[in-house]
Amino acid sequence: MKLAVIGAGYIGLITASCFAEMGNEVICVDFDEKKIDNLDHYRLSVYEPGLEDLIRRNCKGNRLFFSTNLSKAVEDSLICYLTLSPIYREGELSDITYYLAVAQDISRHLNGYKVIVNKSNVPVGTAARLQKTIAQELAVRGVEYEFDVVVDPEFVKQGTAIEDFMKPDRIVIGCDNERVAELMKELYAPFVRTNRPIIIMDLVSAELIKYSANAFLATKISFMNELANICAITGADINLIRLGLGSDSRIGNLFLFPGLGYGGLRFSQGVRELIQTAKTIGYTPRLLEATEAINQNQRRLFIDMISAYFHDDLRGRVFGVWGLSFKPWTDDIREAPALTVINALMEKGARFKAYDPQAQKAAQEFFGVSNTAISYAADMYEAVDDAAALIINTDWTMFRTPDFNRLKSRLRTAVIFDGRNLYNCQKLTQLGFEYFYIGKKQRTA
């Protein structure tokens, strides 16, 4: 099939390259000429394992193209994917003004039956507004081309997005007639040869399911963090509790690790967007509000743990930092717990030497190139040279099995504050470390 993907951001590039990999002819459009030029030379502004190779292979195979020419992309394609990011505002539903403006522009170039597919994280009800916008523009043009609007929520995880897209657990399609449902089934047939389900539903349900999935997983994370905080007071072992819970087939063992909480736009904004959606219809979503409150509190508790150890005397102390991205296998620092932790301790006078295998450039832009309170190391051990303690924010695999003797020799004092519960407390104590983790029993006076 011939597809247009409008928006060459993270989701747009994943969508375009994966559809091209399955033999479709895909043109990916963005209005940023510099971005398109970079993509034509395989220079990506986002990091995702395998994405550059996938783009390179499909461009050379003449299945994937990049352009700023929206009109030609729409005219030449049967299906147009919208992968634009709305503008998020705290305490409000996302602003989709730009999204609808692009949809209106697409409508000006319809030259026959088209399918307009939303794959952006936009508020519930956007599909109806999209239908209205397109219909109004066609009326202005005085033409009666048929079109369908489809909601195709994405469920990919940063770090494994290509595999998630190519081998999905399920495909969810929101639409309102059998004709377009069959067309979307045909498009996705190569992705579900192992009998993964294609679930057809109405537009509103499909819009809500993406937020629902993210909010449910976020709630599991906050639940485990709440348990960890109870363990810190009672002396129970959160790691053993996790194993006990995870062995129950009704619960499963995913998203049961206590830590600094969730980050990234999908969970953080997704939960808040669902809260705001509920409030706009007059419902108070108490569980979701608690999920978000616990998540924010988890960062404060970790900050307090570090401050308390040093009796709130942090001025001039240098901390080694492992991890800046909100999760491993991405360079994305948006809503990352590391930023909250570093900013709070920085305000108390602390300084940092940080290492992250992918996110250091983004962090430098966030904190400022001229910010002397934080520097960046070439490797994980350089980050802890003469440091007062090590702070772990992200569970990159390289941090899971360090050379503890080497680590201890580089630190000024053998103290670790682990926001991801990576290590065995008994082992580290035997090695001479003071080891603090999420759920560790609190000191008593």
JSON list of C-alpha atoms in Angstrom, two decimals, residues 24 36 89 111 113 153 171 179 222-223 229 256 301 366 376:
[
{"chain": "A", "resi": 24, "resn": "ASN", "atom": "CA", "xyz": [4.68, -0.70, 1.79]},
{"chain": "A", "resi": 36, "resn": "ILE", "atom": "CA", "xyz": [14.21, 16.20, 6.50]},
{"chain": "A", "resi": 89, "resn": "ARG", "atom": "CA", "xyz": [-0.31, 22.17, 29.35]},
{"chain": "A", "resi": 111, "resn": "ASN", "atom": "CA", "xyz": [-8.20, 13.84, -4.47]},
{"chain": "A", "resi": 113, "resn": "TYR", "atom": "CA", "xyz": [-11.07, 8.28, -1.04]},
{"chain": "A", "resi": 153, "resn": "PRO", "atom": "CA", "xyz": [-3.13, 3.72, 19.18]},
{"chain": "A", "resi": 171, "resn": "ILE", "atom": "CA", "xyz": [-3.53, -4.31, 17.17]},
{"chain": "A", "resi": 179, "resn": "ARG", "atom": "CA", "xyz": [-14.98, -1.04, 4.79]},
{"chain": "A", "resi": 222, "resn": "SER", "atom": "CA", "xyz": [2.97, 3.40, 42.24]},
{"chain": "A", "resi": 223, "resn": "PHE", "atom": "CA", "xyz": [1.41, 0.49, 44.11]},
{"chain": "A", "resi": 229, "resn": "ASN", "atom": "CA", "xyz": [7.53, 2.75, 51.69]},
{"chain": "A", "resi": 256, "resn": "LEU", "atom": "CA", "xyz": [6.63, -4.73, 40.02]},
{"chain": "A", "resi": 301, "resn": "LEU", "atom": "CA", "xyz": [11.51, 10.57, 49.53]},
{"chain": "A", "resi": 366, "resn": "PHE", "atom": "CA", "xyz": [18.38, 20.79, 30.00]},
{"chain": "A", "resi": 376, "resn": "TYR", "atom": "CA", "xyz": [29.63, 14.75, 32.39]}
]
